[in-house]
Coordinates of C-alpha atoms in Angstrom, one line a residue:
M30 CA 24.2 21.2 197.7
T31 CA 26.9 23.8 198.0
T32 CA 29.9 23.3 200.3
S33 CA 32.7 25.7 200.0
P34 CA 35.4 27.5 202.0
T35 CA 34.5 31.1 202.3
Q36 CA 35.2 34.5 203.8
G37 CA 31.6 35.6 203.4
P38 CA 28.0 34.4 202.8
P39 CA 27.3 31.9 200.1
G40 CA 26.0 33.0 196.7
P41 CA 25.3 31.7 193.2
D42 CA 28.9 32.2 192.3
L43 CA 30.3 29.6 194.7
P44 CA 32.5 27.2 192.9
S45 CA 31.4 23.6 192.1
H46 CA 34.0 21.1 192.8
R47 CA 32.7 19.0 189.9
A48 CA 33.8 21.7 187.5
P49 CA 37.0 21.1 185.5
T50 CA 40.0 21.8 187.6
R51 CA 43.2 23.3 186.4
R52 CA 46.5 21.5 187.1
Q53 CA 49.3 23.0 189.1
E54 CA 53.0 22.4 188.7
D55 CA 52.9 19.1 190.6
G56 CA 50.3 17.7 188.3
R57 CA 47.5 17.5 190.9
P58 CA 44.2 19.4 190.6
A59 CA 44.1 22.8 192.2
H60 CA 41.7 21.7 194.9
E61 CA 44.1 19.0 196.0
Q62 CA 47.1 21.3 196.3
R63 CA 48.7 21.5 199.7
P64 CA 49.3 25.1 200.5
A65 CA 52.3 26.3 202.4
V66 CA 51.7 26.6 206.1
S67 CA 53.8 28.3 208.7
P68 CA 55.4 25.8 211.1
H69 CA 54.1 28.0 214.0
E70 CA 50.5 27.7 213.1
P71 CA 48.2 25.0 214.6
S72 CA 48.0 21.9 212.5
L73 CA 45.9 18.8 212.1
A74 CA 47.6 16.0 210.2
D75 CA 50.5 18.3 209.3
A76 CA 48.3 21.2 208.4
E77 CA 46.3 19.4 205.7
V78 CA 43.4 21.9 206.4
T79 CA 44.1 25.6 206.0
R80 CA 42.1 28.6 205.1
S81 CA 43.0 28.4 201.5
R82 CA 42.3 24.6 201.1
P83 CA 38.9 23.8 199.6
A84 CA 36.5 21.9 201.8
P85 CA 35.7 18.3 201.0
D86 CA 32.9 17.9 198.5
D87 CA 31.9 14.9 196.4
G88 CA 30.1 17.1 193.8
R89 CA 26.6 15.8 194.6
R90 CA 25.2 19.3 194.0
T91 CA 25.1 18.2 190.3
T92 CA 22.5 15.6 191.2
G93 CA 19.9 18.2 191.8
R94 CA 18.6 16.3 194.8
P95 CA 17.4 18.1 197.9
H96 CA 20.1 18.6 200.5
V97 CA 19.7 17.7 204.2
V98 CA 22.3 19.0 206.6
V99 CA 22.6 17.4 210.0
V100 CA 24.5 19.1 212.8
G101 CA 26.1 16.8 215.3
S102 CA 27.1 13.1 215.3
G103 CA 25.5 12.1 218.6
F104 CA 22.5 9.9 218.9
G105 CA 20.1 12.4 217.3
G106 CA 22.3 13.3 214.4
L107 CA 23.5 9.8 213.6
F108 CA 20.1 8.2 213.7
A109 CA 18.5 11.0 211.6
T110 CA 21.2 10.5 209.0
R111 CA 20.8 6.7 208.9
H112 CA 17.1 7.0 208.7
L113 CA 17.5 8.9 205.5
A114 CA 19.7 6.2 203.9
K115 CA 17.0 5.2 201.3
A116 CA 15.7 8.7 200.7
D117 CA 16.3 10.5 197.4
V118 CA 18.4 13.2 199.1
D119 CA 22.0 14.1 199.7
V120 CA 22.9 14.2 203.4
T121 CA 25.8 16.1 204.9
L122 CA 26.6 15.5 208.6
V123 CA 28.7 18.2 210.1
S124 CA 30.3 17.5 213.5
R125 CA 33.0 19.0 215.7
T126 CA 34.4 15.5 216.4
S127 CA 35.3 12.7 214.0
H128 CA 33.5 10.0 216.1
H129 CA 30.0 9.0 217.4
L130 CA 30.2 9.0 221.2
F131 CA 28.2 6.5 223.3
Q132 CA 28.0 9.0 226.2
P133 CA 26.4 6.7 228.7
L134 CA 29.6 4.7 229.0
L135 CA 32.0 7.6 229.4
Y136 CA 32.4 6.9 233.1
Q137 CA 33.9 3.5 232.2
V138 CA 36.6 5.2 230.1
A139 CA 37.3 7.4 233.0
T140 CA 37.7 4.5 235.4
G141 CA 39.8 2.3 233.2
I142 CA 37.3 -0.3 232.1
L143 CA 36.9 0.6 228.4
S144 CA 39.1 2.5 225.9
E145 CA 37.8 5.5 224.1
G146 CA 37.7 3.6 220.8
D147 CA 35.3 1.1 222.4
I148 CA 32.6 3.7 222.8
A149 CA 33.5 6.2 220.0
P150 CA 33.6 4.6 216.5
S151 CA 34.6 6.8 213.6
T152 CA 31.5 8.5 212.1
R153 CA 32.9 8.0 208.6
E154 CA 33.3 4.3 209.2
V155 CA 29.7 4.0 210.6
L156 CA 28.3 5.8 207.5
S157 CA 30.8 4.4 205.0
G158 CA 28.1 2.2 203.4
Q159 CA 25.5 5.0 203.2
T160 CA 26.3 6.4 199.7
N161 CA 24.1 9.4 200.0
A162 CA 25.8 10.6 203.2
T163 CA 28.9 12.9 203.4
V164 CA 30.7 13.7 206.7
L165 CA 32.4 17.0 207.3
L166 CA 34.6 17.8 210.3
G167 CA 34.0 21.2 211.8
E168 CA 32.4 23.0 214.7
V169 CA 29.2 24.8 213.6
T170 CA 29.6 28.4 214.7
D171 CA 26.6 30.0 212.9
I172 CA 23.3 29.0 211.4
D173 CA 21.6 31.5 209.1
L174 CA 17.9 30.6 208.8
D175 CA 17.1 33.2 206.2
S176 CA 19.8 32.2 203.7
R177 CA 19.6 28.6 204.8
C178 CA 23.3 28.0 205.4
V179 CA 25.5 26.5 208.1
R180 CA 28.9 27.9 208.8
S181 CA 31.5 25.6 210.4
Q182 CA 35.1 25.9 211.3
V183 CA 38.1 23.6 212.1
L184 CA 41.4 25.2 212.9
D185 CA 41.7 28.0 210.3
S186 CA 39.4 26.5 207.7
E187 CA 35.9 27.8 207.5
T188 CA 33.1 26.1 205.5
V189 CA 29.7 27.2 204.5
T190 CA 27.1 24.5 203.6
T191 CA 23.6 25.4 202.3
Y192 CA 20.6 23.2 203.0
D193 CA 17.0 22.5 202.0
H194 CA 16.3 20.8 205.3
L195 CA 18.2 21.1 208.6
V196 CA 18.4 18.8 211.6
V197 CA 20.2 20.4 214.6
A198 CA 21.4 17.8 217.1
A199 CA 24.4 19.6 218.6
G200 CA 23.8 18.2 222.1
A201 CA 24.7 19.8 225.4
G202 CA 27.7 20.4 227.6
Q203 CA 28.3 20.5 231.3
S204 CA 26.5 23.2 233.4
Y205 CA 28.1 24.7 236.5
F206 CA 25.1 26.8 237.2
G207 CA 26.8 30.1 236.6
N208 CA 30.1 29.1 238.2
D209 CA 32.1 28.1 235.2
H210 CA 35.3 28.7 237.0
F211 CA 34.6 25.5 239.0
A212 CA 35.5 23.6 235.8
L213 CA 39.2 24.3 236.3
W214 CA 39.3 22.0 239.3
A215 CA 36.2 19.8 238.8
P216 CA 36.1 18.5 235.2
G217 CA 32.8 17.4 233.8
M218 CA 32.2 14.3 231.8
K219 CA 30.7 15.1 228.4
S220 CA 33.4 14.1 226.0
I221 CA 36.3 11.7 225.4
D222 CA 38.7 14.5 226.5
D223 CA 36.9 14.8 229.8
A224 CA 36.9 11.1 230.4
L225 CA 40.7 10.8 229.7
E226 CA 41.5 13.7 231.9
L227 CA 39.5 12.2 234.7
R228 CA 41.2 8.9 234.2
G229 CA 44.5 10.7 234.6
R230 CA 43.4 12.5 237.7
I231 CA 41.9 9.4 239.4
F232 CA 44.8 7.1 238.8
G233 CA 47.3 9.9 239.3
A234 CA 45.8 10.6 242.7
F235 CA 46.7 7.1 243.9
E236 CA 50.2 7.4 242.5
L237 CA 50.9 10.7 244.3
A238 CA 49.4 9.4 247.5
E239 CA 52.1 6.7 247.4
L240 CA 54.6 9.6 247.3
A241 CA 53.0 11.8 249.9
W242 CA 55.1 12.9 252.8
D243 CA 52.4 13.1 255.6
E244 CA 49.0 11.7 256.5
A245 CA 47.1 14.9 255.7
E246 CA 48.4 15.0 252.2
T247 CA 47.7 11.3 251.7
A248 CA 44.2 11.8 252.9
R249 CA 43.7 14.7 250.4
M250 CA 45.0 12.6 247.6
L251 CA 42.8 9.7 248.5
T252 CA 39.6 11.7 248.8
F253 CA 37.4 11.7 245.7
V254 CA 34.3 13.9 245.5
V255 CA 31.6 13.4 242.9
V256 CA 29.2 16.3 242.5
G257 CA 25.7 15.2 241.4
A258 CA 23.7 12.2 242.4
G259 CA 22.0 11.5 239.1
P260 CA 22.8 8.4 237.0
T261 CA 26.3 9.7 236.0
G262 CA 27.3 10.6 239.5
V263 CA 26.0 7.4 241.0
E264 CA 27.8 5.3 238.4
M265 CA 31.0 7.3 238.8
A266 CA 31.1 7.1 242.6
G267 CA 30.4 3.4 242.5
Q268 CA 33.2 2.7 240.1
I269 CA 35.8 4.8 242.0
A270 CA 34.8 2.9 245.2
E271 CA 35.1 -0.4 243.4
L272 CA 38.4 0.6 241.8
S273 CA 39.9 1.4 245.2
R274 CA 38.5 -1.6 247.1
Q275 CA 39.0 -4.3 244.4
T276 CA 41.3 -3.4 241.5
L277 CA 44.0 -1.5 243.3
R278 CA 44.0 -3.1 246.7
R279 CA 47.3 -5.1 246.2
D280 CA 49.1 -2.7 243.8
F281 CA 50.7 -0.2 246.3
R282 CA 53.2 -0.6 249.2
R283 CA 53.0 2.5 251.3
I284 CA 49.3 3.3 251.0
D285 CA 46.1 1.3 251.4
P286 CA 43.9 2.0 248.4
T287 CA 40.9 0.5 250.2
S288 CA 41.1 3.4 252.7
A289 CA 40.2 5.9 249.9
R290 CA 37.2 8.1 250.7
V291 CA 34.6 8.5 248.0
V292 CA 32.0 11.3 248.6
L293 CA 28.8 11.8 246.6
V294 CA 27.4 15.3 247.0
D295 CA 24.1 16.7 245.8
A296 CA 21.8 19.5 246.8
A297 CA 18.8 17.3 246.0
P298 CA 17.1 15.4 248.9
K299 CA 17.6 11.9 247.3
V300 CA 19.8 9.8 245.1
L301 CA 18.6 9.4 241.5
P302 CA 16.0 12.2 241.6
G303 CA 14.5 11.2 238.3
F304 CA 13.8 7.6 239.3
D305 CA 11.1 6.1 241.5
D306 CA 11.7 6.6 245.2
S307 CA 12.2 2.9 245.8
L308 CA 15.0 2.7 243.2
G309 CA 16.6 5.8 244.6
R310 CA 16.6 4.2 248.1
A311 CA 18.0 1.0 246.8
A312 CA 20.9 2.9 245.0
H313 CA 21.5 4.9 248.2
E314 CA 21.8 1.8 250.3
Q315 CA 24.1 0.0 247.9
L316 CA 26.4 3.0 247.7
E317 CA 26.7 3.2 251.4
K318 CA 27.3 -0.5 251.6
M319 CA 30.2 0.0 249.3
G320 CA 31.6 2.7 251.6
V321 CA 30.5 5.8 249.6
D322 CA 29.8 8.8 251.8
V323 CA 26.4 10.1 250.4
Q324 CA 25.8 13.7 251.4
L325 CA 22.4 15.0 250.3
G326 CA 20.9 18.5 250.7
A327 CA 24.5 19.8 250.3
M328 CA 25.1 22.6 247.7
V329 CA 28.6 23.1 246.4
V330 CA 29.4 26.9 246.7
G331 CA 33.2 26.9 246.1
V332 CA 35.8 24.8 244.4
D333 CA 39.6 25.1 244.3
R334 CA 42.6 22.9 243.7
F335 CA 42.7 21.5 247.2
G336 CA 39.0 20.9 247.8
L337 CA 35.5 22.3 247.8
D338 CA 33.1 24.3 250.1
V339 CA 29.6 22.8 250.7
K340 CA 26.6 24.6 252.1
D341 CA 24.2 22.3 254.0
S342 CA 20.4 22.7 254.1
D343 CA 20.6 24.3 257.5
G344 CA 22.8 27.1 256.0
T345 CA 26.1 26.1 257.5
T346 CA 29.2 25.9 255.3
R347 CA 31.9 23.3 255.6
R348 CA 35.0 22.2 253.8
I349 CA 35.9 18.9 252.1
D350 CA 39.6 18.5 251.3
A351 CA 40.1 16.6 248.1
R352 CA 42.4 16.8 245.2
C353 CA 40.2 14.8 242.7
K354 CA 36.8 16.3 242.0
V355 CA 34.3 15.1 239.4
W356 CA 31.4 17.4 238.3
A357 CA 28.3 15.3 237.2
A358 CA 25.6 17.8 237.9
G359 CA 23.6 19.8 235.3
V360 CA 23.7 20.3 231.6
Q361 CA 23.6 23.3 229.3
A362 CA 22.4 23.1 225.7
S363 CA 24.7 24.1 222.8
A364 CA 25.0 27.8 222.2
L365 CA 23.4 27.2 218.8
G366 CA 20.1 27.0 220.6
A367 CA 20.3 30.7 221.4
Q368 CA 21.0 31.5 217.8
L369 CA 18.0 29.6 216.6
A370 CA 15.7 31.1 219.2
E371 CA 16.8 34.7 218.3
Q372 CA 16.2 34.2 214.6
S373 CA 12.9 32.2 214.9
G374 CA 11.4 33.8 218.0
A375 CA 11.3 30.5 219.8
E376 CA 11.8 30.5 223.6
L377 CA 14.6 28.9 225.6
D378 CA 14.3 27.0 228.9
R379 CA 16.7 27.6 231.7
S380 CA 19.1 25.0 230.3
G381 CA 19.3 26.8 227.0
R382 CA 17.1 24.2 225.2
V383 CA 14.8 25.4 222.3
K384 CA 11.1 25.2 222.9
V385 CA 10.1 23.5 219.6
E386 CA 6.8 22.8 218.0
P387 CA 5.1 19.5 218.7
D388 CA 6.7 18.1 215.5
L389 CA 10.2 19.2 216.7
T390 CA 10.4 22.1 214.2
L391 CA 11.3 25.7 214.9
P392 CA 8.3 28.1 214.9
G393 CA 7.9 29.5 211.4
H394 CA 10.6 27.2 210.0
P395 CA 9.2 23.8 209.1
E396 CA 12.4 22.9 207.3
V397 CA 14.4 23.0 210.6
H398 CA 14.2 20.3 213.2
V399 CA 15.8 20.5 216.6
V400 CA 16.3 17.1 218.4
G401 CA 18.1 15.6 221.4
D402 CA 19.5 17.6 224.2
M403 CA 18.8 20.9 222.4
M404 CA 15.1 20.6 222.3
A405 CA 12.5 21.3 225.1
L406 CA 9.2 19.6 224.7
E407 CA 6.7 18.5 227.3
G408 CA 9.4 18.0 229.9
L409 CA 11.1 15.2 228.0
P410 CA 14.4 14.1 229.7
G411 CA 17.8 14.6 228.0
V412 CA 18.4 10.9 227.5
A413 CA 19.7 8.8 224.6
Q414 CA 16.2 7.4 223.7
V415 CA 14.7 10.9 223.3
A416 CA 17.5 11.8 220.9
I417 CA 17.3 8.6 218.9
Q418 CA 13.5 8.7 218.5
G419 CA 13.6 12.5 217.8
G420 CA 16.2 12.0 215.0
E421 CA 14.2 9.3 213.4
H422 CA 11.0 11.4 213.7
A423 CA 12.7 14.3 212.0
A424 CA 13.9 12.0 209.2
R425 CA 10.4 10.7 208.6
E426 CA 9.0 14.2 208.4
I427 CA 11.6 15.2 205.9
R428 CA 10.8 12.1 203.7
R429 CA 7.1 13.0 203.9
S430 CA 7.8 16.6 202.8
L431 CA 9.9 15.4 199.9
A432 CA 7.1 13.1 198.8
G433 CA 4.5 15.9 198.9
E434 CA 2.7 14.3 201.8
A435 CA 1.3 16.2 204.8
T436 CA 3.8 17.0 207.5
G437 CA 3.5 18.3 211.1
E438 CA 2.9 15.0 212.9
P439 CA 3.5 15.5 216.6
F440 CA 6.4 13.7 218.1
R441 CA 5.4 10.9 220.4
Y442 CA 8.1 9.6 222.7
K443 CA 8.0 5.9 223.7
D444 CA 9.5 5.6 227.1
K445 CA 11.6 2.4 227.2
G446 CA 12.6 2.8 230.8
S447 CA 15.5 4.1 232.9
M448 CA 18.6 2.4 234.2
A449 CA 21.6 3.1 236.3
T450 CA 24.4 0.8 237.3
I451 CA 26.0 1.2 240.7
A452 CA 28.8 -1.4 240.7
R453 CA 29.5 -5.0 239.7
F454 CA 26.3 -7.1 239.8
S455 CA 24.3 -4.1 241.1
A456 CA 22.0 -1.7 239.3
V457 CA 18.5 -0.2 239.3
A458 CA 16.1 -0.3 236.4
D459 CA 12.6 0.8 235.6
V460 CA 11.4 -1.0 232.4
G461 CA 7.8 -0.9 231.2
G462 CA 6.6 0.1 234.6
R463 CA 8.3 -2.8 236.3
K464 CA 11.1 -2.0 238.8
F465 CA 14.2 -4.0 239.3
S466 CA 17.3 -3.7 241.5
G467 CA 20.4 -5.7 242.2
F468 CA 21.7 -8.5 239.8
V469 CA 18.6 -8.7 237.5
A470 CA 18.7 -4.9 236.9
W471 CA 22.5 -5.2 236.2
V472 CA 22.0 -7.9 233.6
L473 CA 19.2 -5.8 231.9
W474 CA 21.6 -2.8 231.9
L475 CA 24.4 -4.8 230.3
A476 CA 22.1 -6.1 227.5
V477 CA 20.5 -2.7 226.7
H478 CA 23.9 -0.9 226.5
L479 CA 25.4 -3.7 224.3
L480 CA 22.4 -3.4 222.0
Y481 CA 22.8 0.3 221.5
L482 CA 26.5 0.3 221.0
V483 CA 27.2 1.1 217.3
G484 CA 29.3 -1.5 215.5
F485 CA 29.8 -5.2 215.9
K486 CA 33.5 -5.0 216.8
N487 CA 32.7 -2.4 219.5
R488 CA 30.2 -4.8 221.1
V489 CA 32.6 -7.7 221.0
T490 CA 35.5 -5.7 222.6
T491 CA 33.2 -4.1 225.2
L492 CA 31.9 -7.5 226.2
L493 CA 35.4 -8.9 226.5
K494 CA 36.6 -6.0 228.7
W495 CA 33.4 -6.2 230.8
T496 CA 34.3 -9.9 231.4
I497 CA 37.8 -8.9 232.5
T498 CA 36.5 -6.3 234.9
F499 CA 33.4 -7.8 236.3
V500 CA 34.6 -11.4 236.6
G501 CA 38.3 -11.0 237.1
R502 CA 38.1 -7.5 238.7
G503 CA 40.9 -6.2 236.5
R504 CA 41.0 -3.1 234.3
S505 CA 42.7 -3.1 231.0
E506 CA 42.8 0.7 230.4
R507 CA 44.9 2.0 233.2
A508 CA 47.5 3.9 231.1
V509 CA 47.6 7.6 231.8
T510 CA 49.7 10.5 230.6
Q511 CA 50.4 14.0 231.9
Q512 CA 49.1 15.4 228.6
Q513 CA 45.6 14.0 229.3
I514 CA 45.5 16.2 232.4
I515 CA 47.0 19.4 231.2
A516 CA 45.6 19.6 227.7
R517 CA 42.3 21.2 228.6
R518 CA 44.0 23.9 230.6
A519 CA 46.6 24.4 227.8
L520 CA 43.9 24.9 225.2
A521 CA 42.0 27.4 227.5
Q522 CA 45.3 29.2 228.1
R523 CA 45.9 29.4 224.4
G524 CA 42.5 31.0 223.8
Q525 CA 43.2 33.5 226.6
D526 CA 46.6 34.3 225.1
A527 CA 45.1 34.8 221.6
A528 CA 42.4 37.1 223.0
T529 CA 45.1 39.1 224.9
A530 CA 47.3 39.3 221.8
S531 CA 44.5 40.6 219.7
T532 CA 44.0 43.5 222.1
T533 CA 47.6 44.3 222.9
Q534 CA 49.2 43.6 219.5
A535 CA 50.2 47.2 219.0
A536 CA 51.5 47.8 222.5
P537 CA 55.3 47.6 222.9
T538 CA 56.9 45.5 225.6
R539 CA 60.0 46.5 227.6
S540 CA 62.1 43.5 226.7
G541 CA 59.9 41.0 225.0
T542 CA 59.6 38.9 228.2
E543 CA 56.1 40.2 229.3
S544 CA 54.4 38.2 226.5
V545 CA 54.7 34.6 227.7
S546 CA 53.8 31.7 225.4
M547 CA 51.0 29.3 226.1
S548 CA 53.4 26.4 226.7
T549 CA 55.4 28.5 229.2
D550 CA 52.3 29.4 231.2
V551 CA 51.2 25.8 231.4
E552 CA 54.6 24.6 232.4
R553 CA 54.8 27.2 235.1
D554 CA 51.3 26.5 236.5
G555 CA 51.7 22.7 236.4
P556 CA 49.0 20.3 235.2
A557 CA 46.0 22.2 236.6
G558 CA 46.8 25.5 238.1
G559 CA 49.2 28.2 239.0
D560 CA 51.3 29.8 241.7
A561 CA 49.1 30.2 244.8
D562 CA 51.2 33.0 246.4
G563 CA 52.0 34.8 243.2
D564 CA 55.8 34.8 243.8
G565 CA 56.6 33.0 240.5
S566 CA 57.8 29.9 242.3
H567 CA 56.2 26.7 243.4
T568 CA 56.1 25.1 246.8
D569 CA 55.6 21.4 247.0
E570 CA 52.0 22.0 248.1
E571 CA 51.3 24.1 245.0
R572 CA 51.9 21.2 242.7
D573 CA 48.9 19.4 241.3
A574 CA 47.9 15.8 241.7
V575 CA 49.6 14.3 238.6
P576 CA 52.8 12.4 238.0
G577 CA 55.8 14.2 236.6
D578 CA 55.6 17.7 238.0
R579 CA 59.4 17.9 238.3
G580 CA 59.6 17.7 234.6
L581 CA 57.5 20.8 234.3
D582 CA 59.8 22.7 236.7
V583 CA 62.9 21.7 234.7
R584 CA 61.4 23.0 231.5
E585 CA 60.4 26.2 233.3
E586 CA 63.9 26.7 234.4
R587 CA 65.1 26.3 230.8
V588 CA 62.6 28.8 229.6
R589 CA 63.6 31.4 232.2
A590 CA 67.3 30.8 231.4
Q591 CA 66.6 31.5 227.7
Q592 CA 64.7 34.7 228.6
D593 CA 67.4 35.9 231.0
G594 CA 70.1 35.1 228.3

């Protein structure tokens, strides 16, 4: 195993971190020295990771054992790693996050039932007892099949890790079907950041509705649109409706939270398209009973900060005014899939998933397995069980290869059923060919999700919070901050600024004021957007639906004063 910071491809001259290390002036080994970092550079834990700092490595390359690299800490990656615990190999798991995310419960983080820690335990903690496993933080940016190396990056630190076997389980992100600009106003729900942003937007909408000056503005604030009538969309719409009609009904004085309008929109002709028709009808009826406005055969063709445009099946286009929009329709596999396809000659499906061999390997590369949301095989759905079983299958194939046994056994998926919860005491489930709805399905849903949560303490805290929510109708995770809402836009703006700076670095400016910092742009635009009329000022209507906009205006005035001075 070789793991090293680099500016180029790996080679035989890469340093071993087991080699003797020289001591610096402070008496620590060279690889533990903390290099000087500019205070203006991005930092993580006070800039502990920089381009000159060696990457973590426990020196297992000296064991001479085969090296397995796993990309991604989701279901596929984590279960593949754990399934190799007793194998005579070294395993390195590389992930862009430091946690394992139980994605099916993200909507409960967004609606204040659970905290992010309840569904996202630290990957290092989960694997702390597995002595042959190493965890590296970093987003994999390149996989070179010929040289068998993986390149990952976090902040300004780049790491190259070589492998003998590779499991790619990098997952998928939200798809906007070619309209990525919709994401600015309609966040998806694929990460902890997404869920926290949506929590801020949902609860913030109620807060600003309490401050609204007329009925039209109050109506906009209290209209919530969920795009996508699959399991995630159904669960999200049901929880927003329950939140407004139960949890918040006594908490405000000027507005009536129970009057909130929740709209579920989908171009499909039915709710829960992947489920049996009877279960789809049961979910549809329950949603309408809760007051959710279900609009099917309706395609979203435009999204802005004040609402969205919908095209019905008859071709007519109409407007839905709403400040809070949630996108729960469509997925797009990681961009790593395109890299693997280009190098191996594999095909991609329309969602960017790699069409793998029956044993989940890449064509011509039996040492590379692709699992989870990144693989396309026999129309298997992108659900947790496919990823879990795929990761375990890949691990078994690796163990057979190391033992000199025949490999290439086709992957056989065991369908354990499908479930979706709608609200308290209400769900639909298809288990072993038997179909359930209502309270029985809800109990099954609770049991299955508790079973697959990673970690005993996570199960206990989740069960406690479910008791608070479903029995007492309270929600323990209602704290929101402005940063939750503006962070995504701030990071996007930072990337745009960096790209602009790289192309205009040599161009002079008249007074130095044309180049505006990322923080100034975000403060000028508010939590989720800019100046609609382009005059550099904000009307009240141009402010977004989050608390504390006046604080942004004050900081903007200070910045302008400094520039003018």
